XYZ file of C-alpha atoms in Angstrom:
699
model
C 18.632 -26.208 0.845
C 15.495 -24.639 2.134
C 13.505 -23.286 -0.902
C 11.775 -20.016 -0.569
C 8.243 -21.581 -1.018
C 8.712 -23.760 2.093
C 9.935 -20.864 4.028
C 7.043 -18.785 3.104
C 4.647 -21.603 4.154
C 6.439 -22.150 7.474
C 6.696 -18.317 8.583
C 3.302 -17.482 7.472
C 0.740 -16.224 10.284
C -1.953 -19.086 9.922
C -4.904 -16.588 10.217
C -3.305 -14.299 7.458
C -2.655 -17.214 5.097
C -4.968 -16.223 2.103
C -3.447 -12.582 2.123
C -0.041 -13.674 1.299
C 1.137 -13.758 -2.255
C 0.648 -16.799 -3.884
C 4.285 -17.610 -4.824
C 3.735 -21.329 -5.622
C 0.906 -20.241 -8.252
C 3.212 -17.373 -9.813
C 6.190 -19.924 -9.893
C 4.159 -22.478 -12.013
C 2.829 -19.612 -14.067
C 6.338 -18.699 -15.033
C 7.366 -22.138 -15.971
C 4.061 -22.597 -18.208
C 4.739 -19.143 -19.823
C 8.392 -20.222 -20.631
C 7.254 -23.572 -22.081
C 4.316 -22.073 -24.158
C 6.744 -19.599 -25.591
C 9.477 -22.266 -26.584
C 6.519 -24.201 -28.149
C 5.440 -21.120 -29.981
C 2.017 -21.183 -28.404
C 2.204 -17.803 -26.943
C 3.405 -14.305 -27.921
C 5.951 -12.830 -25.611
C 4.136 -9.314 -25.495
C 1.021 -11.208 -24.237
C 2.827 -13.272 -21.768
C 4.331 -9.873 -20.093
C 0.877 -8.507 -20.053
C -0.897 -11.335 -18.296
C 2.235 -11.822 -15.910
C 1.896 -8.102 -14.997
C -1.926 -8.408 -14.328
C -1.178 -11.496 -12.115
C 1.356 -9.764 -10.113
C -0.681 -6.566 -9.860
C -3.561 -8.576 -8.419
C -0.976 -10.346 -5.966
C 0.268 -7.028 -4.741
C -2.960 -5.516 -4.537
C -4.490 -8.284 -2.158
C -1.445 -8.143 -0.077
C -1.538 -4.217 0.290
C -5.049 -3.884 0.915
C -4.756 -6.392 3.683
C -1.713 -4.579 5.030
C -3.411 -1.028 5.060
C -6.598 -2.706 6.786
C -4.278 -4.340 9.564
C -2.381 -0.909 9.887
C -5.552 0.661 10.587
C -6.549 -1.665 13.207
C -3.391 -1.046 15.040
C -3.585 2.624 14.506
C -7.031 2.489 16.171
C -5.992 0.322 18.935
C -3.240 3.066 19.833
C -5.705 5.576 19.728
C -7.864 3.982 22.246
C -4.990 3.294 24.554
C -3.945 6.742 23.955
C -7.262 8.005 25.575
C -6.627 5.768 28.452
C -3.083 7.096 28.949
C -4.434 10.771 29.006
C -6.850 9.690 31.826
C -4.060 7.952 33.798
C -1.806 10.959 33.490
C -4.418 12.972 35.208
C -5.245 10.295 37.914
C -1.892 8.114 38.298
C -2.488 4.571 39.236
C 0.723 2.472 39.180
C -1.137 -0.964 38.594
C -3.217 0.554 35.692
C 0.043 2.220 34.237
C 1.689 -1.322 34.289
C -1.418 -2.806 32.605
C -1.449 -0.210 29.975
C 2.365 -0.483 29.056
C 1.514 -4.305 28.604
C -1.436 -3.318 26.244
C 1.229 -1.149 24.375
C 3.434 -4.076 24.110
C 0.784 -6.321 22.810
C 0.089 -3.919 19.910
C 3.783 -3.797 19.257
C 3.787 -7.560 18.972
C 1.183 -7.385 16.289
C 2.992 -4.488 14.666
C 5.956 -7.000 14.472
C 3.931 -9.647 12.907
C 2.646 -6.890 10.378
C 6.401 -5.868 9.541
C 7.167 -9.510 9.112
C 4.274 -9.954 6.683
C 5.613 -7.118 4.620
C 8.957 -8.645 4.606
C 7.970 -11.899 3.382
C 5.816 -10.591 0.641
C 8.466 -8.033 -0.537
C 10.969 -10.873 -0.702
C 8.723 -12.949 -2.728
C 8.025 -10.113 -5.161
C 11.807 -9.646 -5.542
C 12.337 -13.567 -6.179
C 9.536 -13.960 -8.648
C 10.641 -11.105 -10.726
C 14.150 -12.565 -10.693
C 12.846 -15.888 -11.463
C 10.945 -14.559 -14.601
C 14.010 -12.749 -15.835
C 16.057 -15.798 -15.556
C 13.544 -17.833 -17.362
C 12.775 -15.406 -20.216
C 16.087 -13.584 -20.618
C 14.265 -10.434 -20.357
C 14.556 -7.675 -17.642
C 11.022 -7.656 -16.827
C 12.077 -6.477 -13.210
C 13.135 -3.149 -14.636
C 9.872 -2.618 -16.540
C 7.661 -3.447 -13.805
C 9.409 -1.494 -11.014
C 9.819 1.580 -13.157
C 6.218 1.691 -14.286
C 4.877 0.897 -10.743
C 6.994 2.340 -8.072
C 6.433 6.037 -8.955
C 2.871 5.651 -10.321
C 0.472 8.150 -8.345
C -1.716 5.169 -7.638
C 1.320 2.782 -6.780
C 0.849 -0.023 -4.383
C 4.451 -0.964 -4.411
C 5.219 2.182 -2.488
C 3.161 0.755 0.452
C 5.393 -2.337 0.324
C 8.776 -0.736 -0.075
C 8.256 3.088 1.088
C 6.261 1.961 4.329
C 5.368 5.746 5.255
C 2.244 4.448 7.184
C 4.379 2.153 9.149
C 6.658 4.861 10.167
C 3.872 6.885 11.595
C 2.410 3.995 13.571
C 5.901 3.138 14.914
C 6.193 6.858 15.992
C 3.037 6.878 17.835
C 3.823 3.666 19.694
C 7.400 4.696 20.442
C 6.043 7.958 21.857
C 3.278 6.550 24.069
C 5.611 4.003 25.463
C 8.229 6.268 26.253
C 5.771 8.594 28.068
C 5.012 5.582 30.310
C 8.672 4.958 31.437
C 9.322 5.280 35.038
C 11.091 8.785 34.550
C 9.051 10.950 36.841
C 9.924 14.663 36.820
C 10.839 14.619 33.165
C 8.757 16.783 30.804
C 10.647 15.915 27.816
C 8.988 14.455 24.859
C 10.594 11.915 22.289
C 10.181 14.752 19.700
C 12.634 17.027 21.903
C 15.385 14.425 21.806
C 17.243 12.694 18.996
C 16.097 9.046 18.198
C 19.589 7.934 19.443
C 18.863 9.397 22.868
C 16.343 7.208 23.828
C 18.437 4.877 25.647
C 15.805 3.087 27.670
C 13.377 1.198 25.392
C 10.957 -1.324 25.648
C 12.328 -4.757 23.789
C 9.412 -4.553 21.469
C 10.234 -1.230 20.459
C 13.957 -2.178 19.877
C 12.825 -4.996 17.567
C 10.288 -2.849 15.663
C 13.032 0.003 15.022
C 15.515 -2.714 13.938
C 12.845 -4.213 11.314
C 11.975 -0.795 10.005
C 15.608 0.033 9.654
C 16.137 -3.164 7.671
C 13.340 -2.278 5.341
C 14.587 1.197 4.906
C 18.204 0.224 4.061
C 17.049 -2.725 1.560
C 14.844 -0.490 -0.362
C 16.931 2.561 -0.735
C 17.659 2.762 -4.676
C 19.523 6.152 -4.584
C 22.869 4.909 -3.102
C 24.677 6.647 -5.928
C 28.195 7.544 -4.659
C 28.568 4.165 -3.129
C 27.818 2.296 -6.225
C 30.311 4.765 -7.979
C 32.939 3.118 -5.695
C 31.718 -0.538 -6.494
C 32.119 -1.463 -3.028
C 30.108 -4.606 -2.085
C 26.778 -3.699 -0.516
C 25.358 -6.512 1.280
C 21.738 -5.849 1.198
C 20.652 -5.939 5.037
C 22.561 -7.650 7.733
C 21.099 -9.865 10.481
C 21.449 -8.774 14.136
C 24.286 -11.217 14.628
C 26.074 -9.832 11.500
C 25.592 -6.303 12.793
C 27.426 -7.558 16.013
C 30.278 -8.838 13.960
C 30.383 -5.387 12.050
C 30.716 -3.507 15.164
C 33.429 -5.872 16.253
C 35.277 -5.306 13.362
C 34.715 -1.748 12.914
C 37.154 1.030 14.045
C 36.940 4.443 13.140
C 40.573 5.400 12.951
C 41.179 2.444 10.653
C 38.566 3.433 8.494
C 39.979 6.955 8.243
C 43.366 5.600 7.549
C 41.941 3.709 4.711
C 40.542 6.803 3.133
C 43.730 8.965 3.857
C 45.602 6.025 1.835
C 42.951 6.365 -1.079
C 43.520 10.386 -1.108
C 47.341 10.340 -1.037
C 47.580 7.561 -3.651
C 45.446 9.675 -6.003
C 47.433 12.794 -5.057
C 50.507 10.859 -5.667
C 49.129 9.803 -9.259
C 48.244 13.177 -10.557
C 50.915 15.481 -8.865
C 53.464 14.664 -11.546
C 51.167 15.277 -14.542
C 51.932 18.869 -15.043
C 55.502 18.495 -14.944
C 56.029 14.894 -16.357
C 56.838 16.468 -19.918
C 59.397 19.073 -18.520
C 60.953 16.406 -16.266
C 61.386 13.811 -19.184
C 63.010 16.757 -21.339
C 65.507 17.457 -18.502
C 66.695 13.894 -18.674
C 67.241 13.941 -22.446
C 63.897 12.371 -23.554
C 61.322 13.755 -25.852
C 58.161 15.566 -23.880
C 55.642 12.793 -25.094
C 57.873 10.444 -22.939
C 55.499 11.860 -20.221
C 53.078 9.058 -21.341
C 55.416 6.372 -20.247
C 56.116 8.265 -17.149
C 52.579 8.721 -16.072
C 51.580 5.217 -17.366
C 54.245 3.120 -15.634
C 52.509 3.479 -12.398
C 49.190 2.027 -14.011
C 51.447 -0.834 -15.470
C 52.643 -1.738 -11.996
C 48.979 -1.512 -10.644
C 47.755 -4.259 -12.986
C 49.702 -6.577 -11.035
C 49.516 -4.899 -7.815
C 45.641 -5.092 -7.498
C 45.890 -8.743 -7.659
C 48.079 -9.498 -4.942
C 46.946 -6.720 -2.372
C 43.257 -8.250 -3.192
C 44.360 -11.655 -2.284
C 46.537 -10.335 0.810
C 43.389 -8.592 2.023
C 41.831 -11.958 2.565
C 44.297 -12.438 5.646
C 45.178 -9.015 6.606
C 44.500 -5.377 6.143
C 47.286 -3.780 8.191
C 50.385 -5.606 6.730
C 49.460 -4.710 3.047
C 48.816 -1.146 4.046
C 52.202 -1.013 5.794
C 53.756 -2.571 2.599
C 52.105 -0.121 0.407
C 53.241 2.875 2.332
C 57.098 1.550 2.299
C 56.941 0.881 -1.291
C 55.308 4.351 -2.079
C 57.952 5.933 0.075
C 60.727 4.149 -1.587
C 59.175 4.878 -5.146
C 58.822 8.749 -4.492
C 62.305 8.969 -3.287
C 63.696 7.169 -6.407
C 61.652 9.559 -8.564
C 62.887 12.622 -6.946
C 66.595 11.403 -7.011
C 66.285 10.387 -10.647
C 67.072 14.220 -11.525
C 70.512 14.183 -9.876
C 71.074 10.746 -11.059
C 70.324 11.717 -14.647
C 68.609 8.565 -15.050
C 65.379 8.128 -16.900
C 65.601 4.409 -15.799
C 65.498 5.553 -12.109
C 62.726 7.719 -12.952
C 60.533 4.860 -14.351
C 61.444 2.371 -11.537
C 60.448 5.083 -9.094
C 56.991 5.242 -10.721
C 56.775 1.494 -11.280
C 57.469 1.170 -7.445
C 54.504 3.575 -6.786
C 52.293 1.529 -8.865
C 53.311 -1.492 -7.057
C 52.186 0.145 -3.585
C 48.610 0.776 -4.883
C 46.298 -0.553 -2.161
C 42.964 0.678 -3.527
C 41.944 -3.031 -3.547
C 42.593 -3.195 0.392
C 40.699 0.237 0.649
C 37.767 -1.254 -1.149
C 37.691 -4.521 0.689
C 38.246 -2.844 4.224
C 35.070 -0.743 3.671
C 32.847 -3.797 2.132
C 33.974 -6.262 5.060
C 34.752 -4.183 8.165
C 32.312 -1.218 8.170
C 28.867 -1.762 9.644
C 25.860 -1.809 7.056
C 24.364 1.260 8.512
C 27.171 3.594 7.967
C 28.766 1.591 4.791
C 27.072 3.724 2.215
C 28.669 6.645 3.922
C 32.146 5.203 3.990
C 31.551 4.352 0.261
C 30.926 8.012 -0.193
C 33.875 8.941 1.416
C 35.943 6.623 -0.555
C 34.683 8.504 -3.785
C 35.075 11.820 -2.074
C 38.638 11.101 -1.090
C 39.575 9.747 -4.599
C 38.209 13.154 -6.120
C 39.723 15.346 -3.695
C 43.107 13.721 -4.406
C 42.646 13.789 -8.157
C 42.134 17.748 -7.667
C 44.765 18.300 -5.138
C 47.582 16.596 -7.050
C 47.734 18.932 -10.028
C 47.060 22.149 -7.777
C 49.933 21.025 -5.435
C 52.410 20.725 -8.447
C 51.234 24.142 -9.451
C 52.471 25.484 -5.954
C 55.574 23.753 -5.975
C 57.440 26.289 -8.383
C 60.651 26.704 -6.640
C 64.125 26.061 -7.425
C 67.250 25.348 -4.914
C 69.944 22.760 -3.784
C 70.549 21.117 -0.583
C 73.971 19.847 -0.862
C 73.888 17.591 -3.896
C 70.204 17.419 -4.158
C 68.254 19.637 -6.585
C 64.995 20.692 -5.327
C 62.676 22.109 -8.175
C 59.351 21.864 -9.662
C 60.232 18.376 -11.133
C 61.718 16.708 -7.981
C 59.677 18.386 -5.426
C 56.536 16.181 -5.979
C 58.483 13.134 -5.373
C 59.927 14.637 -2.232
C 56.743 15.831 -0.913
C 55.120 12.567 -1.492
C 57.861 10.568 -0.061
C 57.638 12.643 3.240
C 53.855 12.343 3.217
C 53.766 8.522 2.869
C 56.429 8.515 5.580
C 54.263 10.368 7.888
C 51.242 8.177 6.938
C 53.302 5.058 7.880
C 53.876 6.354 11.330
C 50.268 7.109 11.896
C 49.333 3.757 10.583
C 51.755 1.929 12.949
C 50.268 3.803 15.738
C 46.622 3.823 15.127
C 45.484 1.084 12.808
C 43.606 -1.876 14.469
C 43.710 -5.172 12.631
C 39.937 -6.153 12.155
C 38.778 -9.422 14.121
C 38.344 -12.185 11.461
C 35.100 -13.996 11.131
C 35.931 -17.192 12.894
C 37.246 -15.192 16.004
C 34.008 -13.191 16.037
C 31.975 -16.268 15.989
C 33.851 -17.872 18.909
C 33.974 -14.660 21.115
C 30.108 -13.259 20.390
C 27.680 -14.257 23.457
C 24.139 -15.238 22.428
C 21.661 -12.447 22.739
C 18.560 -12.861 24.794
C 15.548 -11.373 23.239
C 13.995 -11.334 26.881
C 10.685 -13.176 25.998
C 9.728 -16.138 24.027
C 7.587 -14.648 21.583
C 10.075 -11.894 20.877
C 12.670 -14.246 20.315
C 10.666 -16.055 17.919
C 9.730 -12.725 15.993
C 13.087 -11.635 16.018
C 14.418 -14.801 14.311
C 11.945 -14.000 11.727
C 12.782 -10.465 11.329
C 16.426 -10.866 11.010
C 15.819 -12.807 7.663
C 16.982 -10.367 4.745
C 14.434 -8.332 2.607
C 17.144 -8.494 -0.114
C 19.406 -11.361 0.939
C 23.177 -11.430 0.828
C 24.727 -13.111 -2.315
C 24.919 -16.487 -0.795
C 21.255 -16.561 0.360
C 19.949 -15.015 -2.899
C 21.600 -18.261 -4.520
C 20.612 -20.784 -2.128
C 16.987 -19.900 -1.498
C 16.341 -19.655 -5.511
C 16.616 -23.438 -5.349
C 12.964 -23.889 -5.348
C 11.652 -27.461 -5.569
C 9.967 -26.564 -8.992
C 11.421 -25.063 -12.022
C 14.794 -26.122 -10.542
C 16.099 -28.003 -13.405
C 18.487 -24.811 -14.029
C 18.569 -23.407 -10.704
C 19.729 -26.154 -8.233
C 23.409 -25.780 -8.352
C 25.968 -27.489 -6.327
C 27.510 -25.871 -3.404
C 30.658 -25.011 -5.537
C 28.432 -22.891 -7.897
C 27.914 -20.407 -5.003
C 31.528 -19.791 -4.028
C 33.542 -16.828 -5.127
C 35.746 -17.263 -8.197
C 39.141 -18.583 -7.481
C 41.123 -17.811 -10.681
C 40.959 -15.359 -13.543
C 39.667 -18.053 -15.870
C 36.788 -18.865 -13.471
C 35.947 -15.061 -13.204
C 36.006 -14.692 -16.951
C 33.482 -17.546 -17.387
C 31.081 -15.603 -15.117
C 31.277 -12.622 -17.461
C 27.822 -12.357 -19.210
C 27.667 -10.217 -22.452
C 26.071 -7.249 -20.371
C 29.064 -7.439 -18.004
C 31.547 -7.497 -20.796
C 29.780 -4.458 -22.352
C 30.057 -2.610 -18.890
C 33.623 -3.523 -18.667
C 34.236 -2.183 -22.324
C 32.405 1.127 -21.356
C 34.657 1.346 -18.189
C 37.852 0.867 -20.453
C 36.515 3.421 -22.883
C 35.926 6.087 -20.249
C 39.235 5.657 -18.549
C 41.023 5.543 -21.804
C 39.446 8.967 -22.735
C 40.143 10.499 -19.533
C 43.623 9.289 -19.448
C 44.292 10.539 -22.987
C 42.827 13.857 -22.009
C 44.850 14.467 -18.513
C 48.240 12.701 -19.631
C 48.810 14.796 -22.808
C 47.324 18.017 -21.314
C 50.790 19.608 -20.414
C 52.133 18.596 -24.064
C 49.267 19.927 -25.872
C 48.570 23.194 -23.821
C 52.232 24.057 -24.073
C 52.552 23.329 -27.716
C 49.250 25.171 -28.870
C 48.822 27.858 -26.200
C 52.271 28.113 -24.478
C 50.921 27.484 -20.961
C 53.024 27.398 -18.121
C 53.132 24.386 -15.452
C 50.961 26.568 -13.024
C 48.344 27.259 -15.841
C 48.189 23.303 -16.448
C 47.996 22.615 -12.795
C 45.000 25.130 -12.391
C 43.260 23.618 -15.497
C 43.687 19.947 -14.064
C 42.622 20.939 -10.683
C 39.559 22.686 -12.072
C 38.489 19.522 -13.763
C 39.126 17.514 -10.578
C 36.795 19.983 -8.507
C 33.834 19.116 -10.752
C 33.835 15.461 -9.489
C 31.718 15.812 -6.396
C 29.347 18.523 -7.623
C 28.491 16.505 -10.496
C 28.022 13.416 -8.662
C 25.602 15.183 -6.330
C 23.529 16.542 -9.037
C 23.429 13.284 -10.753
C 22.781 11.303 -7.557
C 20.173 13.535 -6.143
C 18.114 14.689 -9.044
C 19.015 13.266 -12.619
C 19.167 9.382 -11.439
C 15.436 10.133 -10.179
C 14.406 11.256 -13.650
C 16.001 8.678 -15.830
C 16.835 4.863 -15.765
C 20.615 4.060 -15.142
C 20.642 2.639 -18.833
C 19.250 5.944 -20.201
C 22.063 7.712 -18.338
C 24.520 5.393 -19.489
C 23.677 5.566 -23.246
C 23.376 9.497 -22.830
C 26.520 10.144 -21.098
C 28.365 8.083 -23.695
C 26.983 10.194 -26.444
C 28.109 13.296 -24.546
C 31.847 11.773 -24.089
C 31.664 11.123 -27.961
C 30.523 14.787 -28.523
C 33.316 15.794 -26.336
C 36.017 13.771 -28.245
C 34.657 14.848 -31.482
C 34.908 18.583 -30.534
C 38.456 18.073 -29.278
C 39.988 17.415 -32.937
C 41.996 19.979 -34.480
C 39.880 20.307 -37.849
C 41.826 23.577 -38.992
C 45.262 25.248 -38.653
C 44.049 27.048 -35.704
C 43.232 25.560 -32.424
C 41.742 27.785 -29.771
C 41.664 27.758 -25.949
C 37.952 27.893 -25.803
C 37.526 24.812 -28.163
C 40.052 22.773 -25.926
C 38.640 23.916 -22.622
C 34.988 23.475 -23.486
C 35.637 19.919 -25.319
C 37.730 18.762 -22.417
C 35.079 20.018 -19.871
C 32.500 18.150 -21.729
C 34.547 15.013 -22.209
C 35.585 14.762 -18.553
C 32.112 15.559 -16.906
C 30.344 12.986 -19.185
C 32.980 10.550 -18.401
C 32.483 11.088 -14.447
C 28.729 10.818 -14.958
C 29.328 7.647 -17.116
C 31.592 6.093 -14.269
C 29.105 6.333 -11.640
C 26.361 4.974 -13.894
C 28.496 2.249 -15.454
C 29.708 0.907 -12.039
C 26.103 1.049 -10.605
C 24.772 -1.018 -13.767
C 27.997 -3.269 -13.502
C 27.189 -4.194 -9.730
C 23.593 -5.083 -10.871
C 24.298 -7.172 -13.740
C 27.488 -9.026 -12.413
C 27.262 -12.590 -11.155
C 26.846 -12.679 -7.273
C 29.932 -15.151 -7.173
C 32.022 -12.047 -8.151
C 30.748 -10.017 -4.931
C 33.634 -11.675 -2.707
C 37.079 -13.354 -2.897
C 40.056 -12.183 -4.667
C 38.777 -12.085 -8.248
C 35.883 -9.769 -7.372
C 33.845 -7.183 -9.397
C 36.020 -4.384 -7.882
C 39.005 -6.082 -8.994
C 37.948 -6.557 -12.349
C 36.556 -2.990 -12.923
C 40.120 -1.549 -11.361
C 42.178 -3.934 -13.972
C 39.964 -2.820 -16.863
C 40.397 0.788 -15.740
C 44.272 0.396 -15.262
C 44.738 -1.402 -18.547
C 42.928 1.389 -20.309
C 45.157 3.956 -18.582
C 48.308 1.898 -19.572
C 47.147 1.738 -23.163
C 46.365 5.346 -23.410
C 49.754 6.488 -21.925
C 51.689 4.231 -24.298
C 49.559 5.631 -27.204
C 50.616 8.922 -26.080
C 54.379 8.123 -26.193
C 54.242 6.225 -29.532
C 52.185 8.997 -31.071
C 54.793 11.346 -29.988
C 57.387 10.145 -32.390
C 55.319 11.256 -35.237
C 55.614 15.059 -33.903
C 53.747 17.030 -31.367
C 51.749 18.698 -34.232
C 49.976 15.559 -35.042
C 49.790 14.249 -31.262
C 46.190 15.551 -30.591
C 44.288 14.022 -33.596
C 46.131 10.666 -33.422
C 45.587 9.879 -29.665
C 41.879 11.162 -30.109
C 41.184 8.622 -32.946
C 41.372 5.455 -30.808
C 38.977 7.091 -28.213
C 36.595 8.030 -30.722
C 36.774 4.475 -32.263
C 36.505 2.726 -28.870
C 33.518 5.096 -27.874
C 31.573 4.276 -31.129
C 32.051 0.586 -30.446
C 31.065 0.763 -26.793
C 27.797 2.796 -27.671
C 26.746 0.111 -30.408
C 27.345 -2.515 -27.699
C 25.242 -0.803 -25.334
C 22.414 -0.363 -27.727
C 22.687 -4.170 -28.626
C 22.538 -5.203 -24.923
C 20.057 -2.253 -23.872
C 17.106 -4.573 -22.800
C 19.473 -6.611 -20.652
C 20.163 -3.579 -18.464
C 18.509 -3.000 -15.309
């Protein structure tokens, strides 16, 4: 395997050699520091200080040279601009051609400079990762948080590249003005950037390089991280072509519609589940089993849908739609059959039709990187909208009549509505879905791309390397020739987990804590939502419509809360600070929910429920964001991936919560609230303690 040190040497511009970071020196220092600490010859705090100073010096050297070269390029563009002004007054075809060649030469030098930034940024990331791995301490978190937002930050020059954008804009504008488009008085600023269809090849390469830098250094991808959809850091030009061949907008829309309908299907029965169970002769608290049976089946369906999506996306979605149609039909018929068993089997079938693993994989595998975050945000938004619309729709279905032998009322109508919705979706799916081209097919069918010039081609081959590589590259490039006693792994060690056991062995303490937190928040939310109809009916005498409005209101808080957290709060605090703070708020909401006196009021219930739900929503986004960072790269792909593990943890939490409600119901509705809240309180306290214990390993 090619180590990064050799790659850095091979791709350096020779005359700039002394301005690159000294990766080899820093790697040796990491090894020396590790040995000294093991032997007791160095204090950990002193090591951190010395390494920080060394890294600061290396970055300063690189940044000052970068700024110098950027100024030289800007000065050359300014001089060429003066020549362009003269030519516009006295046009000369031959001189215009010479001027365009001069601008192209400047573009070539700008490409070299961008590649310089690329290599140094990669080296910074890799040496930070190597330091963390050696010392078991997340130095990366400390270093980036203290340097990136400082007013004198030099890291911003590496990762924000504001000055480069200005130079690129000037070069693009001047070359565009020299295009052979006589009679056009439009400037590039009068058109969207996508409207410039005729571009010099060097401008195309420059924009591609800047786009890579922009995407790879964007740390505010909050909604996408909420979905825990795999984000490959930066795609090469060949991979972009593969993505474009796979991508089909209507297929993406169908996946998002599947996500939305499934969430509606999950929560549409919550306001009426207790009434339905009583109409079939069972206790109101059996609603926990009715609601939870869907989650029980989802534990198994997530695995086989995840495996199935390795081969196809269309067939799993067709199967899902058929099973959900049958499940909802049986759920609706259970009333006239007077069968609780039919009701539960119907909900189990609905759970077996959960294709959320397919929806996640489709976005991760088939949506181009440039719009993948928008698609991920769409996944979260569809889930949140479905969660709000389900109870709201149940509140509107307050009718009662018969069609021949079929009873249509508030209990059965959710089943009938969802059955017809899934039937309509199945027809739409069959007509509009396009099965993505698989990897091997794309590779055989994709033509080679001619860069036009030998020098451009050489530059492009360097620029398509990832600033933050995909998971396979991250593993391969870390096998440097020094310090490789613990890092040179076999090829098998880079492959995705192939079983539950192998996936479990990859779970570090930090990952286990994050999965525990996810279990806790899903448990607390499920207790709150599933027993809401029973609790509000017992204490406040709320009708089905009132419960539906309450649950819909909670669901509608999801997107605004995520918008505020993703836009503002996440910029003010570290993820681990938000993680701990939101857990404390969940704990506060749970404590306030307990019935301490004989009277239990609506304000107490509503306020405590709102605190618990909103805090849990914030916690979910931060938790999945951190989980994606601390999880092994081997869990980024394959059947047993990080998305599946988090889904399973959340689904198990829902199953346990719904079972708790049903079992607690045997002790009477008067004791239901406090008994079901106690496990939530206990798990929350344990998760907070575990977070504090692993706090320094979270980044």
